[in-house]
Short mmCIF file of C-alpha atoms in Angstrom, two decimals:
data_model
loop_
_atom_site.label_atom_id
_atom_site.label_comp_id
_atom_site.label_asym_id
_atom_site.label_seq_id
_atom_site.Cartn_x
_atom_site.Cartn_y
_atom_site.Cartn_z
CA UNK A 1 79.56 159.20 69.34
CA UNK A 2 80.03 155.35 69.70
CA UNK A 3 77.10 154.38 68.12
CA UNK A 4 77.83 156.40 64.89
CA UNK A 5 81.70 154.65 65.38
CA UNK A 6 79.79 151.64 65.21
CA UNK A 7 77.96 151.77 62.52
CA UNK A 8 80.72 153.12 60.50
CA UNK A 9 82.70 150.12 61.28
CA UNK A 10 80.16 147.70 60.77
CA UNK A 11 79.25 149.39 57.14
CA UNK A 12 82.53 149.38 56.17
CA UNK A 13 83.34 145.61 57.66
CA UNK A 14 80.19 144.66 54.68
CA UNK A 15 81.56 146.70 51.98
CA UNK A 16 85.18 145.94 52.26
CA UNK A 17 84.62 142.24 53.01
CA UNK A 18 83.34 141.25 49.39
CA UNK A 19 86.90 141.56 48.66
CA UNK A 20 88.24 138.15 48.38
CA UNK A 21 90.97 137.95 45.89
CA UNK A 22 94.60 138.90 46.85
CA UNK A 23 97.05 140.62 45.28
CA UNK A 24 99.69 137.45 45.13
CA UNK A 25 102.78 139.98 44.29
CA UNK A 26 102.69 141.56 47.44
CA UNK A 27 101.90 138.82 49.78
CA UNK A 28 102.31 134.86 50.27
CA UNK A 29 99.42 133.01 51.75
CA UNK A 30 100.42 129.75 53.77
CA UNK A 31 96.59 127.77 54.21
CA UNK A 32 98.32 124.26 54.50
CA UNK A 33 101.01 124.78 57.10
CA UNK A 34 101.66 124.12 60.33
CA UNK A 35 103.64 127.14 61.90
CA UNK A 36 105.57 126.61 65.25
CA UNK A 37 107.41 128.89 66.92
CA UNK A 38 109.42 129.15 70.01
CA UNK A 39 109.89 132.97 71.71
CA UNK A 40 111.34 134.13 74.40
CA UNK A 41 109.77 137.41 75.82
CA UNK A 42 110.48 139.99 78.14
CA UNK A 43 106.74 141.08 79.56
CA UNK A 44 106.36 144.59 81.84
CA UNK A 45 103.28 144.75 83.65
CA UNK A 46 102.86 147.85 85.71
CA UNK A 47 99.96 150.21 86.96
CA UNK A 48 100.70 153.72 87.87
CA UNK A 49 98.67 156.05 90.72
CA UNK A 50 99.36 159.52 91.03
CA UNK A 51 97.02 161.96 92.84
CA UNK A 52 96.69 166.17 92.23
CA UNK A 53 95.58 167.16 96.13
CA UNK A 54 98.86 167.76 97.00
CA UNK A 55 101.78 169.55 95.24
CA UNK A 56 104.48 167.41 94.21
CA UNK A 57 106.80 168.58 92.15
CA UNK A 58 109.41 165.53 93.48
CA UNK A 59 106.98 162.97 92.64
CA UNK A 60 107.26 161.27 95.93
CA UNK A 61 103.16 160.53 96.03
CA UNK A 62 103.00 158.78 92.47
CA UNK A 63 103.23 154.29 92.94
CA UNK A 64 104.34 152.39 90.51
CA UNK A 65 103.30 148.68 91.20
CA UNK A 66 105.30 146.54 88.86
CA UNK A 67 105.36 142.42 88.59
CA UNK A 68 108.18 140.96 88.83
CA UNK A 69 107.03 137.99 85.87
CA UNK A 70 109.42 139.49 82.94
CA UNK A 71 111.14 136.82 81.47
CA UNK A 72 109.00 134.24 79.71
CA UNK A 73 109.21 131.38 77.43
CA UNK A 74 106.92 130.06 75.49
CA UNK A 75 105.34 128.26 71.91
CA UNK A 76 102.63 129.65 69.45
CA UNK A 77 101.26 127.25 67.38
CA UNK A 78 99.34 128.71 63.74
CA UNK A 79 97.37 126.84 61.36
CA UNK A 80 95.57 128.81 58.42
CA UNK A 81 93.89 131.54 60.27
CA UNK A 82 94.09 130.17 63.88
CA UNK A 83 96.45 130.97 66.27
CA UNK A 84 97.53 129.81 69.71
CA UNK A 85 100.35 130.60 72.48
CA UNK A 86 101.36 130.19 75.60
CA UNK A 87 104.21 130.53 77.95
CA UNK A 88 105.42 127.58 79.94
CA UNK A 89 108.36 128.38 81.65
CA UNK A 90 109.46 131.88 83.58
CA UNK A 91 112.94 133.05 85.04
CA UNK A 92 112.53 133.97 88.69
CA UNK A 93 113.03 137.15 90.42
CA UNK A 94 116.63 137.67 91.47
CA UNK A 95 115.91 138.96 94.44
CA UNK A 96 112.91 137.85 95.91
CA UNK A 97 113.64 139.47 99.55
CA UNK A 98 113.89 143.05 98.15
CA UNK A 99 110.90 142.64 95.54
CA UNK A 100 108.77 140.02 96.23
CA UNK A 101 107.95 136.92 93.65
CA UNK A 102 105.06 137.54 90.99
CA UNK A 103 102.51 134.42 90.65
CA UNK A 104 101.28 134.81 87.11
CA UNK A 105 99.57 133.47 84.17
CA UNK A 106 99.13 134.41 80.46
CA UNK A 107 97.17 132.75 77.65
CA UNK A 108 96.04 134.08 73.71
CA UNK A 109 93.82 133.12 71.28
CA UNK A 110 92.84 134.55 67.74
CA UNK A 111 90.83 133.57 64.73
CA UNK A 112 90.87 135.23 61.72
CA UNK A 113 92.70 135.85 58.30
CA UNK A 114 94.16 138.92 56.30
CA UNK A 115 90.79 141.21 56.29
CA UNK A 116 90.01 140.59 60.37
CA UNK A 117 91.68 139.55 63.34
CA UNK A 118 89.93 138.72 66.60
CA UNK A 119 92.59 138.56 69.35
CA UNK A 120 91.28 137.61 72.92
CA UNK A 121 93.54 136.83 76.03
CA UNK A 122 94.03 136.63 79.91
CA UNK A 123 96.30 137.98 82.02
CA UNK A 124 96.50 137.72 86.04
CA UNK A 125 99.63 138.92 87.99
CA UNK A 126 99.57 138.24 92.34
CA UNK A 127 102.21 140.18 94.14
CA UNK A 128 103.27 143.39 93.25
CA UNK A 129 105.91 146.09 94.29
CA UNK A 130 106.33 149.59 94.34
CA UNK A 131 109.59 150.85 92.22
CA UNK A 132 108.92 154.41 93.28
CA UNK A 133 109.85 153.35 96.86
CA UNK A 134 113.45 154.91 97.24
CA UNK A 135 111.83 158.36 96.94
CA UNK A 136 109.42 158.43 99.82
CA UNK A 137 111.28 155.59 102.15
CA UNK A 138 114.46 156.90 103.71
CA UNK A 139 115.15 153.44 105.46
CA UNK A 140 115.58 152.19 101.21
CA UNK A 141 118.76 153.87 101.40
CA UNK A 142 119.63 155.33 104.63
CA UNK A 143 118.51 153.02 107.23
CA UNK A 144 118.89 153.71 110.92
CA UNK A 145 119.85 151.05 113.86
CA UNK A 146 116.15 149.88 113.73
CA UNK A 147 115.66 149.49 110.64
CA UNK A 148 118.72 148.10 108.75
CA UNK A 149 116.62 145.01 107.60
CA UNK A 150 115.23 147.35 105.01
CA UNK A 151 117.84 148.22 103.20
CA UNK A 152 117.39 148.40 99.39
CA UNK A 153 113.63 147.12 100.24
CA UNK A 154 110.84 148.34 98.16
CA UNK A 155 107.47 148.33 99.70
CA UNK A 156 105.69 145.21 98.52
CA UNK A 157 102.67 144.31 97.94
CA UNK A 158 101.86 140.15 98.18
CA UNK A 159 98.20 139.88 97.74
CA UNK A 160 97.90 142.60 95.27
CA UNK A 161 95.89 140.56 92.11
CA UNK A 162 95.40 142.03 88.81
CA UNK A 163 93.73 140.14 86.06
CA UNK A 164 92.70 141.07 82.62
CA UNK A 165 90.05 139.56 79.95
CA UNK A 166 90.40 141.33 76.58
CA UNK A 167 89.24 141.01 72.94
CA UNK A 168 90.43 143.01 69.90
CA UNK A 169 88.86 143.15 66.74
CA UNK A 170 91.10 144.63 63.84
CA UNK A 171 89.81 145.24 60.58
CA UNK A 172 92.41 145.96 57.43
CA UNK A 173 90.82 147.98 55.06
CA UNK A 174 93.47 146.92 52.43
CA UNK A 175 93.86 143.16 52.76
CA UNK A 176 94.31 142.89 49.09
CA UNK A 177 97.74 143.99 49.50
CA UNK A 178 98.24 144.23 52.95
CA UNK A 179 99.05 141.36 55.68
CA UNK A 180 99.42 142.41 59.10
CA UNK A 181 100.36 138.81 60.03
CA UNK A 182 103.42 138.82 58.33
CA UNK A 183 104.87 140.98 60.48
CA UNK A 184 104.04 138.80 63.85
CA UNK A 185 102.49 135.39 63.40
CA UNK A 186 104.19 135.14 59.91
CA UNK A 187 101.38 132.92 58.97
CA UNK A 188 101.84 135.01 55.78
CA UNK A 189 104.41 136.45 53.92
CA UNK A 190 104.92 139.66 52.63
CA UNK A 191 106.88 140.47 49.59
CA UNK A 192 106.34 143.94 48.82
CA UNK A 193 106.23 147.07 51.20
CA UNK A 194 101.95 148.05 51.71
CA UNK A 195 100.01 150.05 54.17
CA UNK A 196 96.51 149.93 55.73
CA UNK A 197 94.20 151.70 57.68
CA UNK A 198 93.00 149.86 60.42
CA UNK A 199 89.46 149.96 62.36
CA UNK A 200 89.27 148.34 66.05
CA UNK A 201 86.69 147.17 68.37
CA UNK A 202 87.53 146.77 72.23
CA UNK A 203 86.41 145.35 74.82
CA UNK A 204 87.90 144.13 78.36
CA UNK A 205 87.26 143.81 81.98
CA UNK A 206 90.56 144.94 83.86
CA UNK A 207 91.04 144.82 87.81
CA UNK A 208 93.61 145.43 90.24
CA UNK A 209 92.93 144.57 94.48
CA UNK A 210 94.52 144.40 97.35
CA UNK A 211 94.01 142.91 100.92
CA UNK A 212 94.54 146.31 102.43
CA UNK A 213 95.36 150.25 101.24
CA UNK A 214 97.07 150.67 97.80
CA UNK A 215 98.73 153.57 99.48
CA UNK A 216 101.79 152.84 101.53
CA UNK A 217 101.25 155.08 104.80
CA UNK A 218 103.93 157.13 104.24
CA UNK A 219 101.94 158.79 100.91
CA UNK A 220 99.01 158.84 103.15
CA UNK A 221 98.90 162.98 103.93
CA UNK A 222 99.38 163.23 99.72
CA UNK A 223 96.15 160.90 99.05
CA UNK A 224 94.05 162.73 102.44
CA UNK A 225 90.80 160.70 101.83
CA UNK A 226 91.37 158.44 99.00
CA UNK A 227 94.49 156.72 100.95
CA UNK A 228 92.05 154.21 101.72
CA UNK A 229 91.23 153.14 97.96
CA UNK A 230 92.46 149.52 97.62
CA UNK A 231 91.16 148.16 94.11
CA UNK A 232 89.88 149.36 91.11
CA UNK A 233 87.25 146.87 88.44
CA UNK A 234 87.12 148.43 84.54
CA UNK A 235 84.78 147.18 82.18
CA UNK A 236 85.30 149.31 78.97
CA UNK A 237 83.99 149.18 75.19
CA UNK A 238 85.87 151.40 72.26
CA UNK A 239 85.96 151.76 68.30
CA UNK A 240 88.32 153.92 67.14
CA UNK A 241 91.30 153.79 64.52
CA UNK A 242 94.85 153.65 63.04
CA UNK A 243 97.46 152.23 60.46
CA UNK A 244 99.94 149.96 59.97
CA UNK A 245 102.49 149.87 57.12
CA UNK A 246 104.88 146.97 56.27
CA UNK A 247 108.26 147.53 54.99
CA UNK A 248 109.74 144.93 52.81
CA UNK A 249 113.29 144.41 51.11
CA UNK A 250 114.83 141.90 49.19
CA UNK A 251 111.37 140.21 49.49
CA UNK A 252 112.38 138.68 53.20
CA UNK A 253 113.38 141.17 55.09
CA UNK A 254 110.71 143.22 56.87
CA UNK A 255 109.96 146.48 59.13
CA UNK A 256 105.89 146.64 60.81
CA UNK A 257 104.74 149.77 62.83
CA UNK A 258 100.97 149.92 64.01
CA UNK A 259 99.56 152.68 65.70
CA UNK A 260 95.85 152.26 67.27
CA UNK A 261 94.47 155.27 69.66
CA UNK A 262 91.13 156.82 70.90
CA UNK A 263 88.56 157.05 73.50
CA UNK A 264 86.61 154.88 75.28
CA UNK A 265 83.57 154.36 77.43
CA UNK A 266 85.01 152.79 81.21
CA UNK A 267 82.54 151.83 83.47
CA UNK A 268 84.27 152.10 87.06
CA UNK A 269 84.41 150.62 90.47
CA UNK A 270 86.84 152.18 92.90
CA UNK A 271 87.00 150.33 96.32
CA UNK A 272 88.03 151.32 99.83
CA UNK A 273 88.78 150.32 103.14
CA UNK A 274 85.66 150.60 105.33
CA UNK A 275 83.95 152.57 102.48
CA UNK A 276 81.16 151.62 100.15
CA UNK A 277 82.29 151.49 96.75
CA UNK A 278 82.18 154.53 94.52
CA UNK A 279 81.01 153.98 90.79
CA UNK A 280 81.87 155.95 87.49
CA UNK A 281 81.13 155.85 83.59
CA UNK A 282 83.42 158.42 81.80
CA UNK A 283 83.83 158.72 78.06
CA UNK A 284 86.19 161.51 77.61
CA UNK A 285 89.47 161.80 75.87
CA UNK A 286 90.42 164.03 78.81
CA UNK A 287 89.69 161.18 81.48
CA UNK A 288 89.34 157.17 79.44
CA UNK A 289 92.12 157.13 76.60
CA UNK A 290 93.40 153.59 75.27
CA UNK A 291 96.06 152.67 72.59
CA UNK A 292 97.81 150.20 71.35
CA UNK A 293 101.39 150.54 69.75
CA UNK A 294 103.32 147.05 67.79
CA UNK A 295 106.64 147.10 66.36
CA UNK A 296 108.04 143.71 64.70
CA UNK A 297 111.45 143.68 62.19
CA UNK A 298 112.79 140.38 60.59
CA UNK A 299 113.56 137.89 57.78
CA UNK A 300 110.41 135.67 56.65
CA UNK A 301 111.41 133.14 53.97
CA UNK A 302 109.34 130.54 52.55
CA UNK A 303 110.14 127.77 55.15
CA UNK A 304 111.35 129.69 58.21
CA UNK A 305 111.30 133.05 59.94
CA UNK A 306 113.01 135.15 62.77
CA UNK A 307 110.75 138.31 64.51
CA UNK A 308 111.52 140.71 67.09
CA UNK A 309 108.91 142.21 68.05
CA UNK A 310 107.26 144.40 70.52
CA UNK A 311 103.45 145.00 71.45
CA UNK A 312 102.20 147.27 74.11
CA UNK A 313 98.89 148.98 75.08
CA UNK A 314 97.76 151.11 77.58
CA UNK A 315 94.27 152.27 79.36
CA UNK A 316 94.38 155.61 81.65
CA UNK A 317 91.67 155.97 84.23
CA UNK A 318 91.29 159.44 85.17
CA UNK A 319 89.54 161.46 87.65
CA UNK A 320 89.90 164.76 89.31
CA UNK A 321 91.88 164.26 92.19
CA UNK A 322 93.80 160.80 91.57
CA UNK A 323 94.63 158.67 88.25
CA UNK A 324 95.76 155.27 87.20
CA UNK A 325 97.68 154.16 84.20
CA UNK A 326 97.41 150.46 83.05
CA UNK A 327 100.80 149.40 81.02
CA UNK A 328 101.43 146.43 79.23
CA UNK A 329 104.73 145.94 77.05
CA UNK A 330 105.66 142.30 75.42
CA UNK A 331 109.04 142.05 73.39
CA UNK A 332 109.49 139.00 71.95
CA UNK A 333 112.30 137.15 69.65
CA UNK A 334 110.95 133.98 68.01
CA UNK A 335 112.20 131.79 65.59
CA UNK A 336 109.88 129.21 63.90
CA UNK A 337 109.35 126.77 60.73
CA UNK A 338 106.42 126.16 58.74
CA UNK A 339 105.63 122.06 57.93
CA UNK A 340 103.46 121.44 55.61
CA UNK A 341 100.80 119.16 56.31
CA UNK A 342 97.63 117.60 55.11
CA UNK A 343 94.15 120.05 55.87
CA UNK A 344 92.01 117.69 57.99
CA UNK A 345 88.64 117.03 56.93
CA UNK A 346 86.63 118.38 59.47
CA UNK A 347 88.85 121.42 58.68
CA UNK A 348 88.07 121.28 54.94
CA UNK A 349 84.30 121.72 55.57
CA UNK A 350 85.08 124.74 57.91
CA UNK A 351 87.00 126.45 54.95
CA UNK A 352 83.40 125.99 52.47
CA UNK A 353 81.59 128.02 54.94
CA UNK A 354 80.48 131.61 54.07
CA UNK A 355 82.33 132.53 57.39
CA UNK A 356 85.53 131.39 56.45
CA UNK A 357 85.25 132.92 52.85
CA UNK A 358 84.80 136.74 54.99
CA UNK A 359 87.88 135.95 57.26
#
């Protein structure tokens, strides 16, 4: 089934691509500006395990390991059909003693114009906690004599690391019309509402590890053998495809919803304590779904522009007695300005090049 995904995508990436002139009354290109923008973003990074052994109709057995890394601030940087950011400065947990501190590090890179996008970036999160603690953990709200120290306490996880490599491929099948960068980068500028189908090509490695059990030991008797799993490695692959439709009025004022969704082949590693590692390849809607969802309203003007926006996506690992959800969510507010500049040289040659001219 992938291969014929494939090909479809790369027939219709050669067909569609010998479309190089725009539609200029629906959307504003911006090839000699630089575009900075500062955001501040609230990021939620969590990975779900739930098991079906045991009943649980309470959901005591299901962990949610969350980082505490949420509030972020940071500066993307666009030039023509490059585009950079990175966050540089992070508000700390409130409470470290009841959730731990999250050691983390983001970074993003894409290329590409109005027909493709190639998005690549790196996540890694250290220390982790569980927010489903009050339900299994009496001592969270009802501590005894021995055990007042751990009140309000969720069960933490220090040397939990989970790190991400990922690169998207989008491909608009109406860039005449349609800019999917106005809506987030605002290195363009819509003026009139359009829509697009969109085609996408994944691939990521994704891991999550621990010193010790993922399982605190009070779950144990729900998890019976796998209580001794402690990581997980993914290295998936996926074509599939969605839409995304800009809203414009009064020429400035925008609305962008993008919906991406299908299968995907995962290659798996689960790890345990004292165990050799057990190794999977599934492919099925029913066990390896991905998706990514993106939101973004605000006012893009010729000069300057203000987004909110939100982009999530999502990988679910399933197997027959336990499964794990991946979630990432990134809301953002950013306000930048676009200066215009003089195209370097060396950048000049770059835009004569046959690659360029399919971007």
């Amino acid at each position: 089934m992938h291969k014929k995904l494939i090909l479809f995508a790369l027939f219709s990436v050669n067909i569609l691509s010998a479309q190089k002139i725009w539609d200029s009354t629906y959307y504003v290109k911006y090839k000699s500006r630089l575009i900075v923008s500062l955001y501040e973003s609230y990021r939620h990074y969590e990975t779900e395990l739930s098991q079906f052994l045991t009943k649980d109709s309470l959901t005591k057995s299901k962990v949610l390991y969350y980082a505490q890394a949420n509030n972020i601030s940071g500066i993307e940087v666009n030039y023509d059909k490059i585009n950079f950011s990175f966050g540089y400065a992070s508000i700390p947990a409130s409470d470290p003693k009841k959730t731990g501190k999250t050691d983390h590090f983001n970074l993003g890179l894409n290329v590409g114009g109005n027909k493709w996008i190639l998005e690549t970036n790196y996540r890694r999160y250290q220390g982790f906690y569980d927010r489903n603690t009050p339900k299994y953990d009496t001592a969270f709200t009802r501590p005894d004599s021995m055990h007042l120290d751990r009140k309000g306490v969720y069960t933490q996880f220090p040397h939990m690391t989970s790190t991400s490599y990922k690169m998207k491929f989008l491909f608009f099948t109406n860039s005449k019309r349609f800019s999917f960068k106005s809506g987030y980068s605002c290195s363009y500028r819509q003026i009139k509402s359009s829509f697009s189908w969109v085609i996408t090509a994944n691939g990521y490695y994704n891991t999550i590890n621990n010193d010790s059990s993922m399982v605190p030991k009070q779950l144990n008797k729900f998890y019976d053998t796998h209580s001794t799993l402690k990581g997980m490695d993914v290295a998936a692959f996926s074509v599939y495809g969605g839409a995304s439709f800009n809203l414009v009025i009064w020429r400035a004022l925008f609305v962008n919803l993008t919906v991406l969704l299908g299968p995907e082949e995962q290659w798996r590693t689960y790890k345990n304590v004292g165990k050799d590692s057990l190794h999977y390849n599934r492919t099925t809607f029913y066990n390896s779904i991905s998706g990514d969802v993106r939101g973004s309203i605000g006012l893009n003007f010729k000069r300057w522009f203000v987004t909110l926006s939100s982009v999530s996506d999502f990988s679910w690992y399933k197997s027959n007695d336990v499964m794990m959800v991946s979630k990432y969510v990134n809301g953002q507010f950013a306000l930048g300005y676009r200066f215009k500049v003089k195209t370097p040289k060396i950048y000049q040659k770059f835009q004569q090049t046959k690659l360029y001219s399919y971007m």
